[in-house]
C-alpha positions as CSV (number, residue, x, y, z in Angstrom):
1,X,5.9,0.7,10.3
2,X,2.2,-0.1,10.4
3,X,-0.4,-2.0,8.4
4,X,-3.2,-0.6,6.2
5,X,-6.1,-2.9,5.7
6,X,-8.8,-0.5,4.5
7,X,-9.3,0.5,0.9
8,X,-9.5,4.2,1.6
9,X,-7.3,6.8,0.0
10,X,-7.9,9.2,2.9
11,X,-7.0,6.6,5.4
12,X,-3.7,5.9,3.6
13,X,-3.0,9.7,3.6
14,X,-3.7,10.0,7.3
15,X,-1.6,6.9,8.3
16,X,1.3,8.2,6.2
17,X,1.2,11.5,8.0
18,X,1.7,10.0,11.4
19,X,5.5,9.9,11.3
20,X,6.0,6.2,10.4
21,X,8.8,5.3,8.0
22,X,6.7,2.6,6.1
23,X,3.2,1.5,5.6
24,X,2.3,-2.1,4.7
25,X,-0.7,-2.2,2.4
26,X,-2.3,-5.5,3.4
27,X,-3.7,-7.1,0.2
28,X,-3.5,-10.5,1.7
29,X,-6.0,-10.1,4.5
30,X,-7.4,-6.6,3.7
31,X,-10.2,-5.9,1.2
32,X,-7.9,-3.9,-1.0
33,X,-8.4,-4.0,-4.8
34,X,-5.7,-3.3,-7.3
35,X,-7.1,0.2,-7.9
36,X,-7.1,0.9,-4.1
37,X,-3.5,-0.4,-3.9
38,X,-2.4,1.9,-6.7
39,X,-4.0,4.9,-5.0
40,X,-2.7,4.0,-1.6
41,X,0.9,3.6,-2.8
42,X,0.8,6.9,-4.5
43,X,-0.6,8.7,-1.4
44,X,1.9,7.0,0.9
45,X,4.9,7.8,-1.3
46,X,3.7,11.4,-1.7
47,X,4.1,11.8,2.1
48,X,7.8,10.6,1.7
49,X,6.9,7.3,3.4
50,X,7.8,3.9,2.0
51,X,4.8,2.0,0.6
52,X,5.1,-1.8,1.1
53,X,2.6,-4.3,-0.2
54,X,1.7,-7.6,1.3
55,X,0.3,-9.8,-1.5
56,X,-2.2,-12.6,-1.2
57,X,0.2,-14.9,-3.1
58,X,3.6,-14.8,-4.8
59,X,2.3,-14.9,-8.3
60,X,4.5,-13.0,-10.8
61,X,1.6,-10.9,-12.1
62,X,0.7,-9.7,-8.6
63,X,4.3,-8.8,-7.8
64,X,4.7,-6.9,-11.1
65,X,1.4,-4.9,-10.4
66,X,2.6,-4.0,-6.9
67,X,6.0,-2.9,-8.1
68,X,4.4,-0.9,-11.0
69,X,2.2,0.9,-8.5
70,X,5.2,2.1,-6.6
71,X,5.6,-0.4,-3.9
72,X,9.0,-1.1,-2.5
């Protein structure tokens, strides 16, 4: 398991291809927008790796957006 703090689709693809079982997309401390989170979760899941999202707060709307994007 590793953290992703960069809002780059290509970085998400590269990290997911390294053999980890999960990637945590760090929306709490990283500069990752909702759009970047959606793209990253799709790229990570496409590599058969579990995309997890660390949210900046436990607000129901943020949780729903993360789950709708494919986060586990």
